[in-house]
mmCIF file of C-alpha atoms and ligand atoms in Angstrom:
data_model
loop_
_atom_site.group_PDB
_atom_site.id
_atom_site.type_symbol
_atom_site.label_atom_id
_atom_site.label_comp_id
_atom_site.label_asym_id
_atom_site.label_seq_id
_atom_site.Cartn_x
_atom_site.Cartn_y
_atom_site.Cartn_z
ATOM 1 C CA UNK A 1 -24.991 -54.929 10.736
ATOM 2 C CA UNK A 2 -23.052 -57.136 8.412
ATOM 3 C CA UNK A 3 -20.002 -54.724 7.332
ATOM 4 C CA UNK A 4 -19.863 -54.088 3.783
ATOM 5 C CA UNK A 5 -17.213 -55.462 1.530
ATOM 6 C CA UNK A 6 -14.545 -52.241 1.444
ATOM 7 C CA UNK A 7 -14.030 -52.173 -2.368
ATOM 8 C CA UNK A 8 -18.019 -52.145 -2.314
ATOM 9 C CA UNK A 9 -18.143 -49.405 -0.107
ATOM 10 C CA UNK A 10 -15.907 -47.550 -2.234
ATOM 11 C CA UNK A 11 -17.313 -48.415 -5.421
ATOM 12 C CA UNK A 12 -13.721 -49.563 -7.154
ATOM 13 C CA UNK A 13 -12.950 -52.957 -8.269
ATOM 14 C CA UNK A 14 -10.896 -55.565 -6.174
ATOM 15 C CA UNK A 15 -7.497 -54.976 -8.428
ATOM 16 C CA UNK A 16 -7.850 -51.347 -8.113
ATOM 17 C CA UNK A 17 -4.898 -49.220 -8.369
ATOM 18 C CA UNK A 18 -3.888 -47.096 -5.063
ATOM 19 C CA UNK A 19 -5.004 -43.847 -7.187
ATOM 20 C CA UNK A 20 -8.270 -45.020 -8.335
ATOM 21 C CA UNK A 21 -9.229 -45.821 -4.883
ATOM 22 C CA UNK A 22 -8.141 -42.423 -3.530
ATOM 23 C CA UNK A 23 -9.783 -40.887 -6.352
ATOM 24 C CA UNK A 24 -12.934 -42.969 -5.332
ATOM 25 C CA UNK A 25 -12.687 -42.053 -1.479
ATOM 26 C CA UNK A 26 -11.871 -38.176 -1.949
ATOM 27 C CA UNK A 27 -15.042 -37.957 -4.451
ATOM 28 C CA UNK A 28 -17.222 -39.769 -1.377
ATOM 29 C CA UNK A 29 -15.798 -37.860 1.363
ATOM 30 C CA UNK A 30 -16.571 -34.849 -0.575
ATOM 31 C CA UNK A 31 -20.335 -35.828 -0.822
ATOM 32 C CA UNK A 32 -20.704 -37.138 2.551
ATOM 33 C CA UNK A 33 -18.365 -35.343 4.847
ATOM 34 C CA UNK A 34 -20.315 -34.414 7.832
ATOM 35 C CA UNK A 35 -19.828 -30.424 7.407
ATOM 36 C CA UNK A 36 -21.512 -30.620 4.136
ATOM 37 C CA UNK A 37 -24.215 -32.584 5.733
ATOM 38 C CA UNK A 38 -25.017 -31.291 9.341
ATOM 39 C CA UNK A 39 -26.947 -33.439 11.440
ATOM 40 C CA UNK A 40 -27.623 -36.080 8.733
ATOM 41 C CA UNK A 41 -26.985 -39.401 10.472
ATOM 42 C CA UNK A 42 -27.079 -41.488 7.773
ATOM 43 C CA UNK A 43 -24.480 -39.593 5.565
ATOM 44 C CA UNK A 44 -22.230 -39.552 8.535
ATOM 45 C CA UNK A 45 -22.438 -43.242 9.319
ATOM 46 C CA UNK A 46 -21.412 -43.668 5.474
ATOM 47 C CA UNK A 47 -18.640 -41.167 5.799
ATOM 48 C CA UNK A 48 -17.569 -43.605 8.596
ATOM 49 C CA UNK A 49 -17.577 -46.424 6.343
ATOM 50 C CA UNK A 50 -15.559 -45.216 3.633
ATOM 51 C CA UNK A 51 -13.188 -43.816 5.648
ATOM 52 C CA UNK A 52 -12.700 -47.110 7.440
ATOM 53 C CA UNK A 53 -12.461 -48.904 3.785
ATOM 54 C CA UNK A 54 -10.007 -46.413 2.884
ATOM 55 C CA UNK A 55 -7.898 -46.660 6.007
ATOM 56 C CA UNK A 56 -7.223 -50.273 5.188
ATOM 57 C CA UNK A 57 -7.319 -50.378 1.222
ATOM 58 C CA UNK A 58 -4.642 -47.315 1.048
ATOM 59 C CA UNK A 59 -2.183 -49.219 3.214
ATOM 60 C CA UNK A 60 -0.679 -51.995 1.413
ATOM 61 C CA UNK A 61 0.082 -54.275 4.066
ATOM 62 C CA UNK A 62 -3.567 -53.761 5.639
ATOM 63 C CA UNK A 63 -4.930 -54.097 2.065
ATOM 64 C CA UNK A 64 -3.335 -57.157 1.574
ATOM 65 C CA UNK A 65 -4.545 -58.613 4.871
ATOM 66 C CA UNK A 66 -8.139 -57.648 4.242
ATOM 67 C CA UNK A 67 -7.874 -59.592 0.461
ATOM 68 C CA UNK A 68 -6.805 -62.659 1.977
ATOM 69 C CA UNK A 69 -8.916 -62.718 5.472
ATOM 70 C CA UNK A 70 -11.726 -60.306 4.789
ATOM 71 C CA UNK A 71 -12.702 -58.018 7.638
ATOM 72 C CA UNK A 72 -11.273 -60.208 10.076
ATOM 73 C CA UNK A 73 -7.781 -59.563 8.815
ATOM 74 C CA UNK A 74 -8.233 -55.853 9.694
ATOM 75 C CA UNK A 75 -9.937 -56.283 13.253
ATOM 76 C CA UNK A 76 -8.056 -55.194 16.522
ATOM 77 C CA UNK A 77 -5.980 -58.161 18.255
ATOM 78 C CA UNK A 78 -5.807 -59.782 14.349
ATOM 79 C CA UNK A 79 -2.272 -61.454 14.454
ATOM 80 C CA UNK A 80 -1.386 -61.991 10.646
ATOM 81 C CA UNK A 81 1.769 -64.008 11.806
ATOM 82 C CA UNK A 82 -0.703 -66.498 13.901
ATOM 83 C CA UNK A 83 -3.209 -66.285 10.662
ATOM 84 C CA UNK A 84 -0.564 -67.928 8.740
ATOM 85 C CA UNK A 85 -0.022 -64.338 7.257
ATOM 86 C CA UNK A 86 3.525 -63.467 6.729
ATOM 87 C CA UNK A 87 5.312 -60.036 7.384
ATOM 88 C CA UNK A 88 5.161 -57.779 10.399
ATOM 89 C CA UNK A 89 1.971 -57.262 12.390
ATOM 90 C CA UNK A 90 3.012 -53.776 13.119
ATOM 91 C CA UNK A 91 0.341 -51.170 11.982
ATOM 92 C CA UNK A 92 -2.362 -53.406 12.973
ATOM 93 C CA UNK A 93 -2.745 -56.369 15.291
ATOM 94 C CA UNK A 94 -1.606 -55.252 18.619
ATOM 95 C CA UNK A 95 -1.766 -51.712 18.088
ATOM 96 C CA UNK A 96 -4.795 -49.474 17.877
ATOM 97 C CA UNK A 97 -7.368 -50.457 15.691
ATOM 98 C CA UNK A 98 -7.208 -49.551 12.222
ATOM 99 C CA UNK A 99 -10.462 -46.932 12.457
ATOM 100 C CA UNK A 100 -11.157 -44.690 15.474
ATOM 101 C CA UNK A 101 -14.447 -42.269 15.080
ATOM 102 C CA UNK A 102 -13.160 -39.913 12.701
ATOM 103 C CA UNK A 103 -9.423 -40.103 12.462
ATOM 104 C CA UNK A 104 -7.936 -37.846 10.147
ATOM 105 C CA UNK A 105 -4.447 -38.264 8.441
ATOM 106 C CA UNK A 106 -2.775 -35.116 7.082
ATOM 107 C CA UNK A 107 -2.287 -35.765 3.346
ATOM 108 C CA UNK A 108 -5.738 -37.467 3.044
ATOM 109 C CA UNK A 109 -7.820 -35.548 4.498
ATOM 110 C CA UNK A 110 -5.948 -32.388 5.255
ATOM 111 C CA UNK A 111 -5.066 -31.031 1.762
ATOM 112 C CA UNK A 112 -8.576 -32.222 0.858
ATOM 113 C CA UNK A 113 -10.694 -30.439 3.192
ATOM 114 C CA UNK A 114 -8.088 -27.952 3.463
ATOM 115 C CA UNK A 115 -9.612 -26.183 0.391
ATOM 116 C CA UNK A 116 -13.170 -27.213 0.386
ATOM 117 C CA UNK A 117 -14.019 -26.988 4.312
ATOM 118 C CA UNK A 118 -11.370 -24.233 5.445
ATOM 119 C CA UNK A 119 -14.051 -22.715 7.033
ATOM 120 C CA UNK A 120 -16.497 -24.896 8.025
ATOM 121 C CA UNK A 121 -14.209 -27.544 9.844
ATOM 122 C CA UNK A 122 -15.996 -27.975 13.381
ATOM 123 C CA UNK A 123 -14.153 -28.560 16.836
ATOM 124 C CA UNK A 124 -14.085 -31.969 16.330
ATOM 125 C CA UNK A 125 -10.910 -31.671 13.846
ATOM 126 C CA UNK A 126 -9.192 -30.133 17.026
ATOM 127 C CA UNK A 127 -7.796 -26.353 16.384
ATOM 128 C CA UNK A 128 -6.345 -25.546 12.997
ATOM 129 C CA UNK A 129 -4.629 -22.677 11.009
ATOM 130 C CA UNK A 130 -6.533 -20.259 9.138
ATOM 131 C CA UNK A 131 -6.270 -20.527 5.139
ATOM 132 C CA UNK A 132 -3.425 -18.565 3.644
ATOM 133 C CA UNK A 133 -4.702 -15.498 1.276
ATOM 134 C CA UNK A 134 -3.122 -13.879 -1.476
ATOM 135 C CA UNK A 135 -2.976 -10.303 -2.976
ATOM 136 C CA UNK A 136 -1.121 -8.159 -5.291
ATOM 137 C CA UNK A 137 0.350 -4.528 -4.514
ATOM 138 C CA UNK A 138 1.838 -1.798 -7.013
ATOM 139 C CA UNK A 139 4.697 0.020 -5.296
ATOM 140 C CA UNK A 140 6.468 2.845 -6.787
ATOM 141 C CA UNK A 141 10.049 1.963 -8.044
ATOM 142 C CA UNK A 142 11.678 4.264 -4.919
ATOM 143 C CA UNK A 143 10.040 1.966 -2.740
ATOM 144 C CA UNK A 144 11.357 -1.250 -4.392
ATOM 145 C CA UNK A 145 15.080 -0.175 -4.684
ATOM 146 C CA UNK A 146 15.463 1.602 -1.454
ATOM 147 C CA UNK A 147 12.832 0.000 0.756
ATOM 148 C CA UNK A 148 9.741 1.569 2.343
ATOM 149 C CA UNK A 149 6.210 0.623 3.422
ATOM 150 C CA UNK A 150 3.312 0.093 1.483
ATOM 151 C CA UNK A 151 -0.319 0.350 2.886
ATOM 152 C CA UNK A 152 -3.437 -1.681 1.646
ATOM 153 C CA UNK A 153 -6.661 -2.585 2.842
ATOM 154 C CA UNK A 154 -7.662 -5.932 3.484
ATOM 155 C CA UNK A 155 -11.623 -6.924 2.845
ATOM 156 C CA UNK A 156 -12.470 -9.226 5.945
ATOM 157 C CA UNK A 157 -15.665 -10.681 6.782
ATOM 158 C CA UNK A 158 -16.899 -10.364 10.271
ATOM 159 C CA UNK A 159 -20.242 -11.409 11.955
ATOM 160 C CA UNK A 160 -22.889 -8.824 11.285
ATOM 161 C CA UNK A 161 -23.434 -6.397 14.048
ATOM 162 C CA UNK A 162 -27.312 -5.818 13.055
ATOM 163 C CA UNK A 163 -28.236 -9.523 13.428
ATOM 164 C CA UNK A 164 -25.407 -10.969 14.957
ATOM 165 C CA UNK A 165 -24.933 -13.140 12.779
ATOM 166 C CA UNK A 166 -28.543 -14.748 12.226
ATOM 167 C CA UNK A 167 -29.517 -13.346 9.007
ATOM 168 C CA UNK A 168 -32.621 -12.355 10.377
ATOM 169 C CA UNK A 169 -34.267 -9.262 12.020
ATOM 170 C CA UNK A 170 -37.085 -10.366 13.503
ATOM 171 C CA UNK A 171 -39.465 -11.997 10.795
ATOM 172 C CA UNK A 172 -37.978 -10.585 7.945
ATOM 173 C CA UNK A 173 -34.346 -10.601 6.375
ATOM 174 C CA UNK A 174 -31.363 -8.422 7.980
ATOM 175 C CA UNK A 175 -31.328 -5.466 6.079
ATOM 176 C CA UNK A 176 -27.627 -4.923 7.105
ATOM 177 C CA UNK A 177 -26.395 -8.149 5.796
ATOM 178 C CA UNK A 178 -29.123 -8.989 3.523
ATOM 179 C CA UNK A 179 -29.419 -12.184 5.415
ATOM 180 C CA UNK A 180 -25.605 -13.006 4.375
ATOM 181 C CA UNK A 181 -25.278 -13.187 8.353
ATOM 182 C CA UNK A 182 -21.457 -11.371 7.865
ATOM 183 C CA UNK A 183 -20.622 -7.882 6.315
ATOM 184 C CA UNK A 184 -17.411 -6.684 4.781
ATOM 185 C CA UNK A 185 -15.281 -4.815 6.693
ATOM 186 C CA UNK A 186 -11.875 -2.882 5.569
ATOM 187 C CA UNK A 187 -8.833 -3.418 7.645
ATOM 188 C CA UNK A 188 -5.728 -1.415 6.668
ATOM 189 C CA UNK A 189 -2.293 -2.327 7.059
ATOM 190 C CA UNK A 190 0.888 -1.732 6.583
ATOM 191 C CA UNK A 191 3.492 -4.035 4.706
ATOM 192 C CA UNK A 192 7.318 -3.385 4.720
ATOM 193 C CA UNK A 193 8.953 -3.631 1.399
ATOM 194 C CA UNK A 194 12.926 -4.572 1.873
ATOM 195 C CA UNK A 195 14.964 -2.948 0.109
ATOM 196 C CA UNK A 196 15.934 -4.165 -3.456
ATOM 197 C CA UNK A 197 12.714 -5.567 -3.655
ATOM 198 C CA UNK A 198 12.135 -7.106 -7.200
ATOM 199 C CA UNK A 199 9.234 -7.052 -9.535
ATOM 200 C CA UNK A 200 6.975 -10.215 -8.729
ATOM 201 C CA UNK A 201 8.405 -10.739 -5.258
ATOM 202 C CA UNK A 202 6.063 -12.285 -2.608
ATOM 203 C CA UNK A 203 6.097 -10.920 0.748
ATOM 204 C CA UNK A 204 4.523 -12.675 3.784
ATOM 205 C CA UNK A 205 2.533 -10.980 6.177
ATOM 206 C CA UNK A 206 2.159 -13.609 9.124
ATOM 207 C CA UNK A 207 -1.337 -13.770 10.592
ATOM 208 C CA UNK A 208 -3.027 -11.817 8.011
ATOM 209 C CA UNK A 209 -4.610 -14.688 6.225
ATOM 210 C CA UNK A 210 -8.283 -16.244 7.030
ATOM 211 C CA UNK A 211 -9.067 -16.433 10.876
ATOM 212 C CA UNK A 212 -8.369 -20.214 12.320
ATOM 213 C CA UNK A 213 -10.964 -22.135 13.605
ATOM 214 C CA UNK A 214 -11.215 -24.087 17.280
ATOM 215 C CA UNK A 215 -8.199 -22.022 18.762
ATOM 216 C CA UNK A 216 -6.000 -22.322 15.624
ATOM 217 C CA UNK A 217 -4.163 -19.375 14.686
ATOM 218 C CA UNK A 218 -4.949 -17.116 11.842
ATOM 219 C CA UNK A 219 -3.398 -17.831 8.048
ATOM 220 C CA UNK A 220 -0.615 -15.682 6.551
ATOM 221 C CA UNK A 221 -1.069 -13.234 3.805
ATOM 222 C CA UNK A 222 1.396 -13.634 0.853
ATOM 223 C CA UNK A 223 1.456 -10.109 -1.354
ATOM 224 C CA UNK A 224 2.704 -10.374 -5.019
ATOM 225 C CA UNK A 225 4.607 -7.027 -5.745
ATOM 226 C CA UNK A 226 4.714 -5.144 -9.141
ATOM 227 C CA UNK A 227 6.783 -2.161 -9.509
ATOM 228 C CA UNK A 228 5.821 0.507 -11.051
ATOM 229 C CA UNK A 229 8.619 1.472 -14.030
ATOM 230 C CA UNK A 230 10.696 4.469 -13.366
ATOM 231 C CA UNK A 231 10.113 7.302 -16.297
ATOM 232 C CA UNK A 232 14.246 7.314 -16.039
ATOM 233 C CA UNK A 233 15.947 4.656 -14.399
ATOM 234 C CA UNK A 234 15.422 0.848 -15.648
ATOM 235 C CA UNK A 235 16.761 -1.923 -13.384
ATOM 236 C CA UNK A 236 18.190 -5.040 -14.480
ATOM 237 C CA UNK A 237 18.966 -7.598 -11.885
ATOM 238 C CA UNK A 238 21.312 -5.479 -9.123
ATOM 239 C CA UNK A 239 22.135 -2.925 -11.632
ATOM 240 C CA UNK A 240 20.436 0.253 -12.447
ATOM 241 C CA UNK A 241 21.008 1.734 -15.916
ATOM 242 C CA UNK A 242 20.408 5.221 -17.461
ATOM 243 C CA UNK A 243 21.261 7.262 -20.268
ATOM 244 C CA UNK A 244 23.460 10.393 -19.835
ATOM 245 C CA UNK A 245 23.343 13.137 -22.644
ATOM 246 C CA UNK A 246 26.843 15.032 -23.281
ATOM 247 C CA UNK A 247 28.104 17.415 -25.351
ATOM 248 C CA UNK A 248 30.540 16.992 -28.478
ATOM 249 C CA UNK A 249 33.355 18.926 -26.760
ATOM 250 C CA UNK A 250 32.817 16.710 -23.547
ATOM 251 C CA UNK A 251 32.688 13.618 -25.880
ATOM 252 C CA UNK A 252 35.924 14.888 -27.498
ATOM 253 C CA UNK A 253 38.277 16.510 -24.843
ATOM 254 C CA UNK A 254 36.916 14.786 -21.745
ATOM 255 C CA UNK A 255 34.553 16.285 -18.894
ATOM 256 C CA UNK A 256 33.421 15.731 -15.395
ATOM 257 C CA UNK A 257 29.801 15.300 -15.212
ATOM 258 C CA UNK A 258 27.030 14.947 -12.642
ATOM 259 C CA UNK A 259 25.262 11.360 -13.058
ATOM 260 C CA UNK A 260 21.959 10.894 -11.616
ATOM 261 C CA UNK A 261 21.569 7.328 -9.818
ATOM 262 C CA UNK A 262 18.929 5.893 -6.891
ATOM 263 C CA UNK A 263 21.212 7.179 -4.689
ATOM 264 C CA UNK A 264 21.926 10.539 -5.887
ATOM 265 C CA UNK A 265 24.011 12.827 -7.917
ATOM 266 C CA UNK A 266 27.535 11.122 -8.541
ATOM 267 C CA UNK A 267 30.463 13.008 -9.991
ATOM 268 C CA UNK A 268 31.857 10.802 -12.725
ATOM 269 C CA UNK A 269 34.634 11.634 -15.418
ATOM 270 C CA UNK A 270 34.083 11.213 -19.241
ATOM 271 C CA UNK A 271 37.128 10.252 -20.817
ATOM 272 C CA UNK A 272 38.709 12.024 -24.276
ATOM 273 C CA UNK A 273 37.447 10.800 -27.088
ATOM 274 C CA UNK A 274 34.729 8.924 -25.752
ATOM 275 C CA UNK A 275 32.117 8.017 -28.521
ATOM 276 C CA UNK A 276 28.223 7.679 -28.646
ATOM 277 C CA UNK A 277 26.694 4.916 -26.764
ATOM 278 C CA UNK A 278 29.483 4.114 -24.612
ATOM 279 C CA UNK A 279 28.861 2.685 -21.419
ATOM 280 C CA UNK A 280 30.189 3.641 -18.133
ATOM 281 C CA UNK A 281 29.985 1.737 -14.824
ATOM 282 C CA UNK A 282 29.768 3.187 -11.118
ATOM 283 C CA UNK A 283 30.427 0.243 -8.891
ATOM 284 C CA UNK A 284 27.988 0.117 -6.158
ATOM 285 C CA UNK A 285 25.751 2.422 -6.625
ATOM 286 C CA UNK A 286 23.040 -0.061 -7.611
ATOM 287 C CA UNK A 287 20.512 -1.855 -6.016
ATOM 288 C CA UNK A 288 21.044 -3.677 -2.648
ATOM 289 C CA UNK A 289 20.270 -7.056 -3.492
ATOM 290 C CA UNK A 290 18.062 -8.443 -0.061
ATOM 291 C CA UNK A 291 19.236 -12.037 -0.646
ATOM 292 C CA UNK A 292 23.069 -11.842 -1.177
ATOM 293 C CA UNK A 293 23.360 -8.295 0.381
ATOM 294 C CA UNK A 294 25.531 -7.626 -2.370
ATOM 295 C CA UNK A 295 24.894 -3.858 -4.178
ATOM 296 C CA UNK A 296 24.861 -3.599 -7.852
ATOM 297 C CA UNK A 297 26.297 -1.275 -10.194
ATOM 298 C CA UNK A 298 24.886 2.045 -11.805
ATOM 299 C CA UNK A 299 25.696 1.912 -15.679
ATOM 300 C CA UNK A 300 25.338 4.748 -17.958
ATOM 301 C CA UNK A 301 25.363 5.115 -21.240
ATOM 302 C CA UNK A 302 26.394 8.674 -22.918
ATOM 303 C CA UNK A 303 24.643 10.156 -25.612
ATOM 304 C CA UNK A 304 26.421 12.529 -27.818
ATOM 305 C CA UNK A 305 24.472 15.736 -28.385
ATOM 306 C CA UNK A 306 24.927 18.000 -31.278
ATOM 307 C CA UNK A 307 23.927 21.479 -31.407
ATOM 308 C CA UNK A 308 20.197 21.536 -33.130
ATOM 309 C CA UNK A 309 20.747 25.368 -34.305
ATOM 310 C CA UNK A 310 23.083 25.184 -37.730
ATOM 311 C CA UNK A 311 25.334 28.362 -38.261
ATOM 312 C CA UNK A 312 28.353 29.473 -40.145
ATOM 313 C CA UNK A 313 30.554 29.155 -37.428
ATOM 314 C CA UNK A 314 29.230 25.559 -36.228
ATOM 315 C CA UNK A 315 29.511 24.486 -40.066
ATOM 316 C CA UNK A 316 33.119 25.448 -39.708
ATOM 317 C CA UNK A 317 33.958 23.657 -36.490
ATOM 318 C CA UNK A 318 32.144 20.585 -37.670
ATOM 319 C CA UNK A 319 34.231 20.664 -40.648
ATOM 320 C CA UNK A 320 37.365 20.960 -38.760
ATOM 321 C CA UNK A 321 36.193 17.885 -36.839
ATOM 322 C CA UNK A 322 35.814 15.986 -40.041
ATOM 323 C CA UNK A 323 39.399 16.641 -40.635
ATOM 324 C CA UNK A 324 40.532 14.634 -37.790
ATOM 325 C CA UNK A 325 38.983 11.140 -38.231
ATOM 326 C CA UNK A 326 41.904 8.749 -38.362
ATOM 327 C CA UNK A 327 39.916 6.660 -40.797
ATOM 328 C CA UNK A 328 36.075 6.643 -42.289
ATOM 329 C CA UNK A 329 34.127 6.170 -39.561
ATOM 330 C CA UNK A 330 31.423 3.546 -41.436
ATOM 331 C CA UNK A 331 34.675 1.574 -42.500
ATOM 332 C CA UNK A 332 33.942 -1.587 -40.764
ATOM 333 C CA UNK A 333 30.116 -1.804 -41.670
ATOM 334 C CA UNK A 334 28.991 -4.653 -44.033
ATOM 335 C CA UNK A 335 28.072 -3.940 -47.775
ATOM 336 C CA UNK A 336 24.775 -6.103 -47.198
ATOM 337 C CA UNK A 337 23.733 -9.276 -46.079
HETATM 338 ZN ZN1 LIG B 401 -27.140 -9.108 9.424
#
């Protein structure tokens, strides 16, 4: 059988750009791959043909030789130097022929069939790792900042135990898998949550992706973490923020109070003359960053509480306090825009 022109095989013009050649090849490879056409000899032959054509046309040097000498330029043993073709003969010539059965190069077919034929690839392609899979879990605030474990259930497909993967029970469709040949199975797994895990973090769980083929290991599972917000503590980076109510006397006279942190209660001093909304910092009482190993701070904002009950005694005390300001409290405010 006379060899067809490589450009014709891929359905591209002679001057086609490299990207168009790749596109054309991918389109045809998807259509003609043996895994999509099991037992189809014609498709197999065509697949070999496009594979061979692409092997030559994707390679600038081989393509030049082909453009100049036709199929002879890509044949095993062809010496471009002897044929008057400048440049080295590496890549073809004395080395391996440009095409040998199904020979896949990663990057060409690797990524293409990774998504399309991850499950269907045959032993011919050799052992390969299973697909990675992804999921999301929501974890409590406490586990995210201090670390912990999360449990989740993976849904896996396994061969139907009723029909042993045939999809049939005698002459009818298997009632267990409804002809799907596989049934879903839940696999409980535990994930270690490292201390300081942030919202949106991805945790890799090795070996919990899709199973491999032909002796290849399973893929990995990537779990994206969502953190349930805490009703009191708020995390900003490695710092934790919280609001602490204090009395008028504590603010005015100063006090020692207990401040809740994610590590428990900490005693802290409120200096005399503390103003409402003033912020204080407790060093090292925040979140330990899993990357840097550094621990953030606990920052608390005080909120001065005024007694709700208004009494004559309270009014006397307030009036007395009012006389003690050294300047009007609103003197620094703008008068408008
Ligand atoms: Zn079944």
